[in-house]
mmCIF file of C-alpha atoms in Angstrom:
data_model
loop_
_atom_site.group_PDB
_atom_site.id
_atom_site.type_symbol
_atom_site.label_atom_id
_atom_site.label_comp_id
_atom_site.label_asym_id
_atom_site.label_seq_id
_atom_site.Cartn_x
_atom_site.Cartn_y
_atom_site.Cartn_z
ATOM 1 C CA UNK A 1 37.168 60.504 164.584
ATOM 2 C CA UNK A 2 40.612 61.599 163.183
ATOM 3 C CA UNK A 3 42.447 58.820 161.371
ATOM 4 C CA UNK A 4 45.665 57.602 162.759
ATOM 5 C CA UNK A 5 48.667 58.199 159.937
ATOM 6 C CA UNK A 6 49.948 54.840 159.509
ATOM 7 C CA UNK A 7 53.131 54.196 161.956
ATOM 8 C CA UNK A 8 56.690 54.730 159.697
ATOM 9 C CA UNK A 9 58.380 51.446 158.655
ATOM 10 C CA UNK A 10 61.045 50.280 161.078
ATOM 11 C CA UNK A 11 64.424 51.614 160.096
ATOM 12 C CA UNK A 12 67.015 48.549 158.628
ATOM 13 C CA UNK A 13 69.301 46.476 160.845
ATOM 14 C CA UNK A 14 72.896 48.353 161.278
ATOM 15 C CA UNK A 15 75.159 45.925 159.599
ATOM 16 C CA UNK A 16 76.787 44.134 162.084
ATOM 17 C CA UNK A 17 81.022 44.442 161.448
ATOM 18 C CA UNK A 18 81.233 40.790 159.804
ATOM 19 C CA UNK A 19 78.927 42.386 157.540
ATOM 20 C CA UNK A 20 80.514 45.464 156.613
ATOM 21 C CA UNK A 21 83.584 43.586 156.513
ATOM 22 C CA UNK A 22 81.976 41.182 153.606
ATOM 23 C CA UNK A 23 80.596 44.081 151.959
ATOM 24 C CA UNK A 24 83.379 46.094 151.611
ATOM 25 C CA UNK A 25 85.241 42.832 150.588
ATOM 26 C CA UNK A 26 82.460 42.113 147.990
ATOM 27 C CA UNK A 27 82.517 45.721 146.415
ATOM 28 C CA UNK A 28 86.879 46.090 145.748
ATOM 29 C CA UNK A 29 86.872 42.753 144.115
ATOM 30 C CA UNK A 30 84.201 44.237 141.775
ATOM 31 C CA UNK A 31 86.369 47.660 141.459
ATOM 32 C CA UNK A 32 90.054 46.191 141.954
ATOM 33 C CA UNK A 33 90.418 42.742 141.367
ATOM 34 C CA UNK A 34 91.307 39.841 143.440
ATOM 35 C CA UNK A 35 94.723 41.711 143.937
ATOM 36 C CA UNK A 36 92.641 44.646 145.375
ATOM 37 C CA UNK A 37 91.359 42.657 147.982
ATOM 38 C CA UNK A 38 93.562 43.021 151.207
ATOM 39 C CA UNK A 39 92.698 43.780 154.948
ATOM 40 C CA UNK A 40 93.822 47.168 154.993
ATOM 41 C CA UNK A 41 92.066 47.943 151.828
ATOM 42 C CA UNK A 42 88.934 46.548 153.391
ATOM 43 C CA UNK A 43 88.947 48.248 156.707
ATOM 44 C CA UNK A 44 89.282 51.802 154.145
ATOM 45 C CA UNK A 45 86.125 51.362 152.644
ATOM 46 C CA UNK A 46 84.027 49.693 155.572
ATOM 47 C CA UNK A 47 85.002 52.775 157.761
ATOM 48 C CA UNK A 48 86.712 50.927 160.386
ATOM 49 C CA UNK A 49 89.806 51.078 162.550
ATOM 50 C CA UNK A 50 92.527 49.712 161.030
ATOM 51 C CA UNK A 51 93.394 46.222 162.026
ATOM 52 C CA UNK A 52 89.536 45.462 162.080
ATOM 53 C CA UNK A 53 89.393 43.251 159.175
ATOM 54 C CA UNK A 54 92.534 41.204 160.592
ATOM 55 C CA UNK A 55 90.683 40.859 164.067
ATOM 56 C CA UNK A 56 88.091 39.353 162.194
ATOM 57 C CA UNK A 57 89.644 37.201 159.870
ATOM 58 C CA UNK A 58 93.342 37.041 160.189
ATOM 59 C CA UNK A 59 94.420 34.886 157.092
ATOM 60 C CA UNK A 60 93.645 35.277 153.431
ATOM 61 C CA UNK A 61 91.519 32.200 153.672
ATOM 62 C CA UNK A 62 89.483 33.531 155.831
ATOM 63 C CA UNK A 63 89.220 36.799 154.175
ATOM 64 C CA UNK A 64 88.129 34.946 151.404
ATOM 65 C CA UNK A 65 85.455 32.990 152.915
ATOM 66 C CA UNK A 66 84.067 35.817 154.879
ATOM 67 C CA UNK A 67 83.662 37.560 151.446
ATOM 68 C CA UNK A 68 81.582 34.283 150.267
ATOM 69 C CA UNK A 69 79.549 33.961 153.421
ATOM 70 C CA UNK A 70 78.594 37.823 153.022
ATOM 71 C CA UNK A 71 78.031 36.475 148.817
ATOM 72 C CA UNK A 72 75.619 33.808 149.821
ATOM 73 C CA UNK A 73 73.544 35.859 152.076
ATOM 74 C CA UNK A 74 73.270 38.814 149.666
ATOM 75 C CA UNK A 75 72.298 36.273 147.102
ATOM 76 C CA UNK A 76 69.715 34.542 149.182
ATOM 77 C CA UNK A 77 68.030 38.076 149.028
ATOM 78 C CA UNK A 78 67.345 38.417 145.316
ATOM 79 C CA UNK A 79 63.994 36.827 145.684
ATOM 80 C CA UNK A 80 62.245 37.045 149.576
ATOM 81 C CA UNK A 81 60.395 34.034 150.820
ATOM 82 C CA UNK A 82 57.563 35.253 149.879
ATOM 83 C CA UNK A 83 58.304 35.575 146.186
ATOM 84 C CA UNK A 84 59.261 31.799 146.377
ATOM 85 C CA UNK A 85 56.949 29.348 143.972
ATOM 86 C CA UNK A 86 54.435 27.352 145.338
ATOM 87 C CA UNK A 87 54.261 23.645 144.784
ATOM 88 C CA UNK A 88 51.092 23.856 143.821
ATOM 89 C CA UNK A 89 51.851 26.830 141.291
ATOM 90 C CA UNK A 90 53.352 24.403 139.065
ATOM 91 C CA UNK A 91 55.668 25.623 135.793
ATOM 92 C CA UNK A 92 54.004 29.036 135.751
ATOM 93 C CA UNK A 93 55.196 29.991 139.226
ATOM 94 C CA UNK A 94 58.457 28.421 138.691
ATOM 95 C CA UNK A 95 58.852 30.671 135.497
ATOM 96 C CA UNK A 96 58.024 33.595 137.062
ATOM 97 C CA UNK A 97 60.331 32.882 140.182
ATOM 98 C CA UNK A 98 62.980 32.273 137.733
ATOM 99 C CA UNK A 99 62.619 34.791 135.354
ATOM 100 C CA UNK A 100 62.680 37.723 138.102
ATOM 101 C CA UNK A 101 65.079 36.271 140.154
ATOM 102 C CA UNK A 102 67.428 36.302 136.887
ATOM 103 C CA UNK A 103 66.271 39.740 135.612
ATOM 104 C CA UNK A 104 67.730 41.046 139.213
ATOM 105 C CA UNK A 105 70.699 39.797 139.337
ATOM 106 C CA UNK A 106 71.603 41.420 135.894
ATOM 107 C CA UNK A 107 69.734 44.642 136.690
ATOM 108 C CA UNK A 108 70.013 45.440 140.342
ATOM 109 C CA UNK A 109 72.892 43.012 141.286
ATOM 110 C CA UNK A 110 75.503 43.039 138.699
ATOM 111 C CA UNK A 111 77.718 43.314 141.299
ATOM 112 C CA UNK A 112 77.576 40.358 142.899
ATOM 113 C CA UNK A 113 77.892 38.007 140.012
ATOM 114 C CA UNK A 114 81.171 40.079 139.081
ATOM 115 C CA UNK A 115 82.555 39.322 142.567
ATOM 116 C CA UNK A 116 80.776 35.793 142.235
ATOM 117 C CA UNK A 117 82.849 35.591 139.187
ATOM 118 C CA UNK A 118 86.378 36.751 140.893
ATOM 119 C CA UNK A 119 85.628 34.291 144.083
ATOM 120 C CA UNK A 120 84.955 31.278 141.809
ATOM 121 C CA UNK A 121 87.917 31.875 139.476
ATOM 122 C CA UNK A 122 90.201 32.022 142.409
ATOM 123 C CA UNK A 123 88.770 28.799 143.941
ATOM 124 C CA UNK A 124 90.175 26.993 141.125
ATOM 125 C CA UNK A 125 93.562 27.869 142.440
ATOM 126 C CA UNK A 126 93.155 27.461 146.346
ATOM 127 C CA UNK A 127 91.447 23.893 147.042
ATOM 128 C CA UNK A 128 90.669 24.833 150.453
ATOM 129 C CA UNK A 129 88.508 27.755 149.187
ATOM 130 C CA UNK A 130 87.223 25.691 146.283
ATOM 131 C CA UNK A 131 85.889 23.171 149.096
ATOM 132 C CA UNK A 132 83.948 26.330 150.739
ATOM 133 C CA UNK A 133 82.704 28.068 148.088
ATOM 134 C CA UNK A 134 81.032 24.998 146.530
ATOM 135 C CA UNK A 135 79.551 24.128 149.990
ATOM 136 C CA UNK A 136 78.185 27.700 150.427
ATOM 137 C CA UNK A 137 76.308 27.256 146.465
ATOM 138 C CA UNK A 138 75.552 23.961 147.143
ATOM 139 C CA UNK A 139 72.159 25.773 149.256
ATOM 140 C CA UNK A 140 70.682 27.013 146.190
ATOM 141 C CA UNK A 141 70.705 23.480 144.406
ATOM 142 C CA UNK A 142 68.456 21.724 146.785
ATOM 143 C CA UNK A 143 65.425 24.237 146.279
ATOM 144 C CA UNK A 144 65.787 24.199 142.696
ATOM 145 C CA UNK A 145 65.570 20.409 142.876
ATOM 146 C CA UNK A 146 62.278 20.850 144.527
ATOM 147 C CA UNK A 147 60.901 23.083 142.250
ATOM 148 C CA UNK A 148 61.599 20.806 139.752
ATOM 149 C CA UNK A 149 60.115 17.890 141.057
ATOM 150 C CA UNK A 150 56.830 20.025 141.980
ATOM 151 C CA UNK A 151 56.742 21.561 138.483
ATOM 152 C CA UNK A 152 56.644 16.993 137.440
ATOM 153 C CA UNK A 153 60.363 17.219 135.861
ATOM 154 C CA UNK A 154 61.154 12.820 135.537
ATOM 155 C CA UNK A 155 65.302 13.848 136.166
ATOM 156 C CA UNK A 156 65.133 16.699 138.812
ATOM 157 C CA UNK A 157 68.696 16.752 139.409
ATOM 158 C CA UNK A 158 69.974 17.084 135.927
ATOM 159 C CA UNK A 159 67.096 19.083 134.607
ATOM 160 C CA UNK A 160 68.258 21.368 137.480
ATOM 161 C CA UNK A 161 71.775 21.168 136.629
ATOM 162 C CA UNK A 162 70.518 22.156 133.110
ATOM 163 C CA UNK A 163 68.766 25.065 134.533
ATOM 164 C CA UNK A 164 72.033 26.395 136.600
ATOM 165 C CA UNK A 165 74.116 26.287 133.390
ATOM 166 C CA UNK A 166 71.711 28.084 131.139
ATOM 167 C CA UNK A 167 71.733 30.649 133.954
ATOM 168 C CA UNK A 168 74.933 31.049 134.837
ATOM 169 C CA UNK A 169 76.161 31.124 131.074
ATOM 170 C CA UNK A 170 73.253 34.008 130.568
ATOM 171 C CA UNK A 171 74.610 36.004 133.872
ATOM 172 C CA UNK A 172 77.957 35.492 132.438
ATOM 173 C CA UNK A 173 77.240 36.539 129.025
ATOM 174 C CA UNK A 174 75.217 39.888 130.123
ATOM 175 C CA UNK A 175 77.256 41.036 133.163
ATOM 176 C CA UNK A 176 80.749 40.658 132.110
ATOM 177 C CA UNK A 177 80.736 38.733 128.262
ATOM 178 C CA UNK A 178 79.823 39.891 125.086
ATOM 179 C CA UNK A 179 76.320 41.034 126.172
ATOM 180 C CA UNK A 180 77.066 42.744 128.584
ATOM 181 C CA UNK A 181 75.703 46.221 127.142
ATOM 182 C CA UNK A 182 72.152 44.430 126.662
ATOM 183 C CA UNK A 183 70.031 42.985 129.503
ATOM 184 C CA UNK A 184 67.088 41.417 128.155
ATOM 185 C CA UNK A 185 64.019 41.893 129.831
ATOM 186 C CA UNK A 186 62.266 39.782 132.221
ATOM 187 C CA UNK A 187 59.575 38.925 129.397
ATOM 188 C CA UNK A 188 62.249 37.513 127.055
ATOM 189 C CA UNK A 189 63.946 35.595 129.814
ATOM 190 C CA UNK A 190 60.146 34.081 130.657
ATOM 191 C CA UNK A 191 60.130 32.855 127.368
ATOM 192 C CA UNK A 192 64.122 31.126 127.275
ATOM 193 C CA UNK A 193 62.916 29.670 130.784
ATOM 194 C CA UNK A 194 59.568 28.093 129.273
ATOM 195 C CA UNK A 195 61.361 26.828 125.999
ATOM 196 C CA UNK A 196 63.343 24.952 128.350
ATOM 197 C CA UNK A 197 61.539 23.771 130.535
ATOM 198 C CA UNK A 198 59.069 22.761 127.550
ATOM 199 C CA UNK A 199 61.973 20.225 126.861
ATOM 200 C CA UNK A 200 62.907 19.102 129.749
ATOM 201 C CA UNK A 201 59.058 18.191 131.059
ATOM 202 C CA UNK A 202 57.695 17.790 127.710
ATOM 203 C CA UNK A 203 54.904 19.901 127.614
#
């Protein structure tokens, strides 16, 4: 019997145009700046007619938030559903979760946490965006809560709070600080992740 050759993945989803439109958003304030961000400028590198990006979102605001909406989903992608820890996994499967979530973001998706950076920066001047983009981050808090109350933290909210700093100050420091010529590798980022959670739950 001749063996069948194994069927070819399916090809990816075409990006719908809200997509492209928060892509192309995401990658000119990485390469120009918040000033580099306008609709015409976005329709130029998303390939589409001009006036697309003002069909779509007419105002600044809403040129902004489209570009954090497109953020949060690209950032929900670092680590699948699959490579989520298990409760029952306990602190080793939350350090590994966290450890290669972080060592992707500062090897594969530098990107992001420089327009992450841009976004955030100009939140602190428009309230209206501020109110959005802390909404849209606020979906990342409540699973790290749980993980911490699987992994037996006594204060899951702070100790998770404490967790988002260290992280963000790390992301900071590596992608656009003073080490940003050094990524350290996902073993060494294990091992800042244990010592702090070896605090925080006490073992």
């Amino acid at each position: 019997m001749t063996a069948r050759t194994p069927a070819a993945p399916p090809p990816p989803p075409t990006p719908s145009r809200a997509e492209r439109i928060g892509d192309a958003a995401l990658d000119l304030l990485v390469e120009r700046g918040m000033r580099g961000l306008t609709h015409r400028a976005v329709d130029e590198r998303a390939g589409l007619p001009q006036g697309s990006t003002s069909n779509h979102a007419r105002t600044r605001q809403a040129l902004l938030e489209t570009a954090v909406r497109r953020l949060v989903e690209r950032e929900a992608g670092v680590l699948t559903p699959d490579e989520m820890p298990s409760p029952s996994g306990g602190a080793d499967a939350l350090l590994d979760a966290l450890s290669l979530a972080l060592h992707r973001y500062l090897t594969d998706h530098r990107g992001l946490l420089v327009s992450r950076y841009e976004l955030a920066l100009e939140a602190t001047r428009r309230p209206e965006l501020r109110s959005f983009f802390d909404s849209a981050g606020a979906a990342f808090h409540g699973p790290l809560i749980a993980m911490m109350t699987d992994a037996g933290s006594p204060a899951p909210e702070r100790h998770a709070l404490s967790l988002i700093a260290w992280c963000e100050g790390l992301m900071f420091s590596c992608a656009a600080g003073s080490f940003h010529s050094s990524v350290p590798s996902r073993a060494e980022l294990r091992t800042g992740f244990a010592e702090l959670l070896r605090g925080m739950l006490g073992e």
